[in-house]
PDB file of C-alpha atoms in Angstrom:
ATOM      1  CA  UNK A  28      49.364 122.725  20.359  1.00 64.00           C
ATOM      2  CA  UNK A  29      47.474 125.408  18.564  1.00 58.00           C
ATOM      3  CA  UNK A  30      44.398 126.710  20.251  1.00 56.00           C
ATOM      4  CA  UNK A  31      41.592 129.160  19.784  1.00 56.00           C
ATOM      5  CA  UNK A  32      41.541 132.730  18.621  1.00 53.00           C
ATOM      6  CA  UNK A  33      42.036 134.266  22.020  1.00 52.00           C
ATOM      7  CA  UNK A  34      43.320 137.760  22.512  1.00 46.00           C
ATOM      8  CA  UNK A  35      46.686 138.471  24.080  1.00 36.00           C
ATOM      9  CA  UNK A  36      50.113 137.006  23.565  1.00 33.00           C
ATOM     10  CA  UNK A  37      50.508 134.142  21.142  1.00 37.00           C
ATOM     11  CA  UNK A  38      50.727 130.558  22.284  1.00 40.00           C
ATOM     12  CA  UNK A  39      51.306 127.298  20.494  1.00 38.00           C
ATOM     13  CA  UNK A  40      49.025 125.173  22.499  1.00 41.00           C
ATOM     14  CA  UNK A  41      45.586 125.836  23.858  1.00 41.00           C
ATOM     15  CA  UNK A  42      45.782 129.491  22.937  1.00 40.00           C
ATOM     16  CA  UNK A  43      46.419 130.687  19.401  1.00 36.00           C
ATOM     17  CA  UNK A  44      49.122 131.566  17.005  1.00 34.00           C
ATOM     18  CA  UNK A  45      48.780 133.332  13.756  1.00 33.00           C
ATOM     19  CA  UNK A  46      49.792 136.351  11.842  1.00 29.00           C
ATOM     20  CA  UNK A  47      47.921 139.067  10.169  1.00 33.00           C
ATOM     21  CA  UNK A  48      48.532 141.921   7.873  1.00 34.00           C
ATOM     22  CA  UNK A  49      48.896 141.930   4.137  1.00 33.00           C
ATOM     23  CA  UNK A  50      51.967 140.936   2.202  1.00 34.00           C
ATOM     24  CA  UNK A  51      54.735 138.478   3.026  1.00 36.00           C
ATOM     25  CA  UNK A  52      57.260 138.808   5.794  1.00 35.00           C
ATOM     26  CA  UNK A  53      60.434 136.767   5.912  1.00 36.00           C
ATOM     27  CA  UNK A  54      62.039 135.878   9.231  1.00 38.00           C
ATOM     28  CA  UNK A  55      64.131 133.175  10.827  1.00 47.00           C
ATOM     29  CA  UNK A  56      61.382 130.637  10.256  1.00 58.00           C
ATOM     30  CA  UNK A  57      60.806 131.597   6.638  1.00 57.00           C
ATOM     31  CA  UNK A  58      57.743 133.174   5.076  1.00 53.00           C
ATOM     32  CA  UNK A  59      54.652 134.210   7.001  1.00 59.00           C
ATOM     33  CA  UNK A  60      51.639 134.818   4.797  1.00 62.00           C
ATOM     34  CA  UNK A  61      49.100 137.413   5.896  1.00 58.00           C
ATOM     35  CA  UNK A  62      45.372 136.846   6.172  1.00 55.00           C
ATOM     36  CA  UNK A  63      42.657 137.786   3.725  1.00 46.00           C
ATOM     37  CA  UNK A  64      41.328 141.052   5.108  1.00 46.00           C
ATOM     38  CA  UNK A  65      37.564 141.123   5.210  1.00 44.00           C
ATOM     39  CA  UNK A  66      36.954 143.981   7.629  1.00 43.00           C
ATOM     40  CA  UNK A  67      35.667 143.509  11.139  1.00 44.00           C
ATOM     41  CA  UNK A  68      32.075 143.833  12.164  1.00 40.00           C
ATOM     42  CA  UNK A  69      28.751 142.042  12.235  1.00 36.00           C
ATOM     43  CA  UNK A  70      28.114 138.451  13.259  1.00 36.00           C
ATOM     44  CA  UNK A  71      31.338 136.729  14.296  1.00 44.00           C
ATOM     45  CA  UNK A  72      33.021 140.135  14.313  1.00 49.00           C
ATOM     46  CA  UNK A  73      34.572 139.439  10.901  1.00 78.00           C
ATOM     47  CA  UNK A  74      37.019 137.037  12.523  1.00 91.00           C
ATOM     48  CA  UNK A  75      36.023 133.744  10.876  1.00 92.00           C
ATOM     49  CA  UNK A  76      38.165 132.828   7.906  1.00 94.00           C
ATOM     50  CA  UNK A  77      41.099 135.002   8.853  1.00 95.00           C
ATOM     51  CA  UNK A  78      44.428 133.477   9.711  1.00 96.00           C
ATOM     52  CA  UNK A  79      47.998 132.998   8.636  1.00 94.00           C
ATOM     53  CA  UNK A  80      50.500 130.500   7.325  1.00 95.00           C
ATOM     54  CA  UNK A  81      54.214 130.383   8.139  1.00 97.00           C
ATOM     55  CA  UNK A  82      56.796 128.057   6.659  1.00 98.00           C
ATOM     56  CA  UNK A  83      60.370 126.940   7.191  1.00 98.00           C
ATOM     57  CA  UNK A  84      62.842 124.620   5.511  1.00 98.00           C
ATOM     58  CA  UNK A  85      64.223 122.000   7.894  1.00 99.00           C
ATOM     59  CA  UNK A  86      67.384 120.048   7.090  1.00 98.00           C
ATOM     60  CA  UNK A  87      65.912 116.746   8.230  1.00 98.00           C
ATOM     61  CA  UNK A  88      63.790 114.037   6.682  1.00 98.00           C
ATOM     62  CA  UNK A  89      60.012 114.184   6.622  1.00 98.00           C
ATOM     63  CA  UNK A  90      59.595 111.339   9.101  1.00 98.00           C
ATOM     64  CA  UNK A  91      61.903 112.962  11.650  1.00 98.00           C
ATOM     65  CA  UNK A  92      59.982 116.236  11.398  1.00 98.00           C
ATOM     66  CA  UNK A  93      56.684 114.337  11.583  1.00 98.00           C
ATOM     67  CA  UNK A  94      57.697 112.917  14.961  1.00 98.00           C
ATOM     68  CA  UNK A  95      58.094 116.469  16.247  1.00 98.00           C
ATOM     69  CA  UNK A  96      54.996 118.161  14.827  1.00 98.00           C
ATOM     70  CA  UNK A  97      52.752 115.354  16.110  1.00 98.00           C
ATOM     71  CA  UNK A  98      54.176 115.605  19.643  1.00 97.00           C
ATOM     72  CA  UNK A  99      51.487 117.736  21.268  1.00 96.00           C
ATOM     73  CA  UNK A 100      53.711 118.509  24.262  1.00 94.00           C
ATOM     74  CA  UNK A 101      56.415 120.128  22.142  1.00 92.00           C
ATOM     75  CA  UNK A 102      54.545 123.419  21.765  1.00 87.00           C
ATOM     76  CA  UNK A 103      54.496 123.963  25.525  1.00 92.00           C
ATOM     77  CA  UNK A 104      58.220 124.715  25.246  1.00 92.00           C
ATOM     78  CA  UNK A 105      57.672 127.618  22.861  1.00 91.00           C
ATOM     79  CA  UNK A 106      54.277 129.033  23.870  1.00 88.00           C
ATOM     80  CA  UNK A 107      53.641 132.018  26.130  1.00 88.00           C
ATOM     81  CA  UNK A 108      50.071 130.856  26.845  1.00 88.00           C
ATOM     82  CA  UNK A 109      49.985 127.077  26.819  1.00 91.00           C
ATOM     83  CA  UNK A 110      50.873 125.553  30.170  1.00 95.00           C
ATOM     84  CA  UNK A 111      50.199 121.846  29.645  1.00 96.00           C
ATOM     85  CA  UNK A 112      48.440 119.407  27.339  1.00 97.00           C
ATOM     86  CA  UNK A 113      47.246 115.827  27.536  1.00 98.00           C
ATOM     87  CA  UNK A 114      45.498 113.299  25.357  1.00 98.00           C
ATOM     88  CA  UNK A 115      41.901 112.398  26.211  1.00 98.00           C
ATOM     89  CA  UNK A 116      39.829 109.237  25.934  1.00 97.00           C
ATOM     90  CA  UNK A 117      42.756 106.846  26.109  1.00 96.00           C
ATOM     91  CA  UNK A 118      44.531 108.309  23.068  1.00 97.00           C
ATOM     92  CA  UNK A 119      48.318 108.581  23.171  1.00 95.00           C
ATOM     93  CA  UNK A 120      49.098 109.737  19.638  1.00 95.00           C
ATOM     94  CA  UNK A 121      47.300 111.420  16.744  1.00 96.00           C
ATOM     95  CA  UNK A 122      44.422 109.580  15.076  1.00 98.00           C
ATOM     96  CA  UNK A 123      41.363 110.880  13.286  1.00 98.00           C
ATOM     97  CA  UNK A 124      38.825 111.870  15.911  1.00 97.00           C
ATOM     98  CA  UNK A 125      41.325 111.719  18.787  1.00 98.00           C
ATOM     99  CA  UNK A 126      41.103 114.557  21.303  1.00 98.00           C
ATOM    100  CA  UNK A 127      43.555 116.423  23.497  1.00 98.00           C
ATOM    101  CA  UNK A 128      43.081 119.259  25.955  1.00 98.00           C
ATOM    102  CA  UNK A 129      45.208 122.306  26.605  1.00 97.00           C
ATOM    103  CA  UNK A 130      45.421 124.455  29.729  1.00 95.00           C
ATOM    104  CA  UNK A 131      46.243 128.078  29.073  1.00 92.00           C
ATOM    105  CA  UNK A 132      46.982 131.324  30.853  1.00 91.00           C
ATOM    106  CA  UNK A 133      46.909 134.883  29.583  1.00 85.00           C
ATOM    107  CA  UNK A 134      47.346 138.032  31.722  1.00 87.00           C
ATOM    108  CA  UNK A 135      44.233 139.582  30.173  1.00 78.00           C
ATOM    109  CA  UNK A 136      41.993 136.503  30.125  1.00 79.00           C
ATOM    110  CA  UNK A 137      43.187 134.458  33.077  1.00 87.00           C
ATOM    111  CA  UNK A 138      43.023 130.665  32.827  1.00 92.00           C
ATOM    112  CA  UNK A 139      41.004 128.558  30.415  1.00 92.00           C
ATOM    113  CA  UNK A 140      40.854 125.123  28.835  1.00 94.00           C
ATOM    114  CA  UNK A 141      40.457 124.049  25.226  1.00 95.00           C
ATOM    115  CA  UNK A 142      39.773 120.686  23.625  1.00 97.00           C
ATOM    116  CA  UNK A 143      41.253 119.929  20.216  1.00 97.00           C
ATOM    117  CA  UNK A 144      39.865 117.315  17.821  1.00 98.00           C
ATOM    118  CA  UNK A 145      42.134 115.740  15.193  1.00 99.00           C
ATOM    119  CA  UNK A 146      40.273 116.438  11.942  1.00 98.00           C
ATOM    120  CA  UNK A 147      42.869 115.594   9.279  1.00 99.00           C
ATOM    121  CA  UNK A 148      45.716 113.110   9.468  1.00 99.00           C
ATOM    122  CA  UNK A 149      47.840 111.723   6.666  1.00 98.00           C
ATOM    123  CA  UNK A 150      51.182 110.469   7.964  1.00 98.00           C
ATOM    124  CA  UNK A 151      53.792 111.748   7.465  1.00 98.00           C
ATOM    125  CA  UNK A 152      52.449 114.811   5.681  1.00 98.00           C
ATOM    126  CA  UNK A 153      49.343 116.389   7.251  1.00 99.00           C
ATOM    127  CA  UNK A 154      48.216 116.891  10.855  1.00 99.00           C
ATOM    128  CA  UNK A 155      45.279 119.200  11.609  1.00 98.00           C
ATOM    129  CA  UNK A 156      43.148 119.821  14.671  1.00 98.00           C
ATOM    130  CA  UNK A 157      40.048 121.903  15.411  1.00 98.00           C
ATOM    131  CA  UNK A 158      39.848 123.760  18.728  1.00 96.00           C
ATOM    132  CA  UNK A 159      36.683 124.229  20.796  1.00 96.00           C
ATOM    133  CA  UNK A 160      35.820 125.882  24.103  1.00 94.00           C
ATOM    134  CA  UNK A 161      34.379 122.942  26.093  1.00 93.00           C
ATOM    135  CA  UNK A 162      33.552 124.962  29.206  1.00 91.00           C
ATOM    136  CA  UNK A 163      31.794 127.899  27.559  1.00 90.00           C
ATOM    137  CA  UNK A 164      34.502 130.211  28.885  1.00 88.00           C
ATOM    138  CA  UNK A 165      33.889 132.672  26.063  1.00 89.00           C
ATOM    139  CA  UNK A 166      30.160 132.094  25.634  1.00 89.00           C
ATOM    140  CA  UNK A 167      30.114 129.137  23.237  1.00 86.00           C
ATOM    141  CA  UNK A 168      27.210 127.049  24.541  1.00 85.00           C
ATOM    142  CA  UNK A 169      27.452 124.207  22.010  1.00 88.00           C
ATOM    143  CA  UNK A 170      31.113 123.468  21.168  1.00 92.00           C
ATOM    144  CA  UNK A 171      31.359 121.733  17.806  1.00 94.00           C
ATOM    145  CA  UNK A 172      34.613 120.718  16.056  1.00 95.00           C
ATOM    146  CA  UNK A 173      32.916 121.294  12.693  1.00 93.00           C
ATOM    147  CA  UNK A 174      32.448 124.948  13.693  1.00 94.00           C
ATOM    148  CA  UNK A 175      35.511 125.552  15.891  1.00 96.00           C
ATOM    149  CA  UNK A 176      37.206 128.623  17.276  1.00 95.00           C
ATOM    150  CA  UNK A 177      40.197 127.808  15.081  1.00 96.00           C
ATOM    151  CA  UNK A 178      41.722 125.050  12.984  1.00 98.00           C
ATOM    152  CA  UNK A 179      45.468 124.454  13.057  1.00 97.00           C
ATOM    153  CA  UNK A 180      47.472 122.522  10.476  1.00 98.00           C
ATOM    154  CA  UNK A 181      50.988 121.245   9.856  1.00 98.00           C
ATOM    155  CA  UNK A 182      51.827 120.243   6.285  1.00 99.00           C
ATOM    156  CA  UNK A 183      55.156 118.553   5.498  1.00 99.00           C
ATOM    157  CA  UNK A 184      56.577 118.318   1.977  1.00 98.00           C
ATOM    158  CA  UNK A 185      59.921 116.811   0.895  1.00 98.00           C
ATOM    159  CA  UNK A 186      62.222 119.653  -0.124  1.00 98.00           C
ATOM    160  CA  UNK A 187      65.549 118.499  -1.537  1.00 96.00           C
ATOM    161  CA  UNK A 188      67.326 116.636   1.250  1.00 95.00           C
ATOM    162  CA  UNK A 189      65.078 118.232   3.849  1.00 98.00           C
ATOM    163  CA  UNK A 190      61.479 119.122   4.569  1.00 99.00           C
ATOM    164  CA  UNK A 191      59.326 122.172   3.933  1.00 99.00           C
ATOM    165  CA  UNK A 192      57.139 122.702   7.015  1.00 99.00           C
ATOM    166  CA  UNK A 193      53.996 124.799   6.676  1.00 99.00           C
ATOM    167  CA  UNK A 194      52.217 125.808   9.884  1.00 98.00           C
ATOM    168  CA  UNK A 195      48.816 127.433   9.488  1.00 97.00           C
ATOM    169  CA  UNK A 196      45.827 128.573  11.510  1.00 96.00           C
ATOM    170  CA  UNK A 197      42.417 129.710  10.354  1.00 96.00           C
ATOM    171  CA  UNK A 198      39.878 131.226  12.723  1.00 96.00           C
ATOM    172  CA  UNK A 199      36.432 129.643  12.776  1.00 95.00           C
ATOM    173  CA  UNK A 200      32.962 130.855  13.675  1.00 93.00           C
ATOM    174  CA  UNK A 201      32.901 129.826  17.354  1.00 93.00           C
ATOM    175  CA  UNK A 202      33.320 132.416  20.081  1.00 92.00           C
ATOM    176  CA  UNK A 203      36.721 133.018  21.644  1.00 90.00           C
ATOM    177  CA  UNK A 204      38.618 135.537  23.721  1.00 89.00           C
ATOM    178  CA  UNK A 205      39.214 137.509  20.553  1.00 90.00           C
ATOM    179  CA  UNK A 206      35.459 137.701  20.001  1.00 90.00           C
ATOM    180  CA  UNK A 207      35.006 139.138  23.490  1.00 90.00           C
ATOM    181  CA  UNK A 208      37.661 141.784  22.920  1.00 90.00           C
ATOM    182  CA  UNK A 209      36.161 142.882  19.612  1.00 92.00           C
ATOM    183  CA  UNK A 210      32.686 143.088  21.122  1.00 92.00           C
ATOM    184  CA  UNK A 211      33.953 145.130  24.043  1.00 92.00           C
ATOM    185  CA  UNK A 212      35.863 147.612  21.875  1.00 93.00           C
ATOM    186  CA  UNK A 213      34.084 147.627  18.496  1.00 94.00           C
ATOM    187  CA  UNK A 214      35.724 150.881  17.441  1.00 94.00           C
ATOM    188  CA  UNK A 215      39.124 149.190  17.765  1.00 94.00           C
ATOM    189  CA  UNK A 216      38.085 145.855  16.283  1.00 93.00           C
ATOM    190  CA  UNK A 217      40.378 145.876  13.256  1.00 93.00           C
ATOM    191  CA  UNK A 218      43.405 146.869  15.333  1.00 94.00           C
ATOM    192  CA  UNK A 219      42.618 144.186  17.920  1.00 93.00           C
ATOM    193  CA  UNK A 220      42.382 141.435  15.310  1.00 94.00           C
ATOM    194  CA  UNK A 221      45.491 142.634  13.475  1.00 93.00           C
ATOM    195  CA  UNK A 222      47.431 142.811  16.725  1.00 92.00           C
ATOM    196  CA  UNK A 223      46.409 139.301  17.679  1.00 89.00           C
ATOM    197  CA  UNK A 224      47.412 137.978  14.297  1.00 94.00           C
ATOM    198  CA  UNK A 225      50.795 139.693  14.537  1.00 94.00           C
ATOM    199  CA  UNK A 226      51.397 138.137  17.949  1.00 88.00           C
ATOM    200  CA  UNK A 227      50.443 134.758  16.588  1.00 89.00           C
ATOM    201  CA  UNK A 228      52.834 135.114  13.656  1.00 94.00           C
ATOM    202  CA  UNK A 229      55.698 135.650  16.069  1.00 94.00           C
ATOM    203  CA  UNK A 230      54.650 132.682  18.184  1.00 91.00           C
ATOM    204  CA  UNK A 231      54.326 130.379  15.180  1.00 94.00           C
ATOM    205  CA  UNK A 232      57.757 131.449  13.971  1.00 96.00           C
ATOM    206  CA  UNK A 233      59.171 130.576  17.409  1.00 95.00           C
ATOM    207  CA  UNK A 234      57.625 127.135  17.209  1.00 96.00           C
ATOM    208  CA  UNK A 235      59.030 126.535  13.724  1.00 97.00           C
ATOM    209  CA  UNK A 236      62.464 127.715  14.840  1.00 97.00           C
ATOM    210  CA  UNK A 237      62.269 125.282  17.751  1.00 97.00           C
ATOM    211  CA  UNK A 238      61.259 122.382  15.510  1.00 98.00           C
ATOM    212  CA  UNK A 239      64.083 123.249  13.123  1.00 98.00           C
ATOM    213  CA  UNK A 240      66.682 123.390  15.908  1.00 97.00           C
ATOM    214  CA  UNK A 241      65.619 120.050  17.379  1.00 97.00           C
ATOM    215  CA  UNK A 242      65.286 118.255  14.041  1.00 98.00           C
ATOM    216  CA  UNK A 243      68.655 119.480  12.799  1.00 97.00           C
ATOM    217  CA  UNK A 244      70.424 118.822  16.101  1.00 92.00           C
ATOM    218  CA  UNK A 245      72.433 115.734  16.993  1.00 82.00           C
ATOM    219  CA  UNK A 246      70.504 112.497  17.346  1.00 68.00           C
ATOM    220  CA  UNK A 247      71.075 110.919  20.749  1.00 54.00           C
ATOM    221  CA  UNK A 248      71.465 107.151  20.584  1.00 50.00           C
ATOM    222  CA  UNK A 249      71.104 105.285  23.854  1.00 51.00           C
ATOM    223  CA  UNK A 250      74.090 103.127  24.697  1.00 51.00           C
ATOM    224  CA  UNK A 251      74.160  99.826  26.537  1.00 55.00           C
ATOM    225  CA  UNK A 252      72.784  99.874  30.056  1.00 52.00           C
TER     226      UNK A 252
END
């Protein structure tokens, strides 16, 4: 599912998805809210705290949508970075403190791994996970889910006969591929962050469109063997 704050094309899994810019934009997946612009520079390169939220109305019940947003493998279908995911430590479904890892690829960054920690869970309404760099790929020597590279969140709210799905990411203080890019090209820092956020907005919208299509599609009922 959602990953760090890495630079490059958006991904729904171990990479990152978000959107930047000011003002609202409306697309197939609904509204994407821009980040709070704080300027880039200094410790953390002005990245921490920035992020985006997208939303979509889905013509399906909350519990049906919950099944989809808590399936960590679903995002692999819509991500340009995430290649595969798996639960760790014997977990097989979301629970507070449960962990899952994502394997990612980006043409600019190559391959890397993330570990996500479930930090908020209230079925069938809220699912959030914090992403860390367990291998120090981007220079984080002490990965800590309380100070992650990013925190991702799905929030589901009944909306008439359907469900309002909010999908959000907020960058944290840990180092990431985005940090490396900003440090390498400090004179282009704001453009780099804005570009990453725009790519993430598009990727998040793709994921929401995919969830909507699956949830609103025909339900397959297995017949007798």
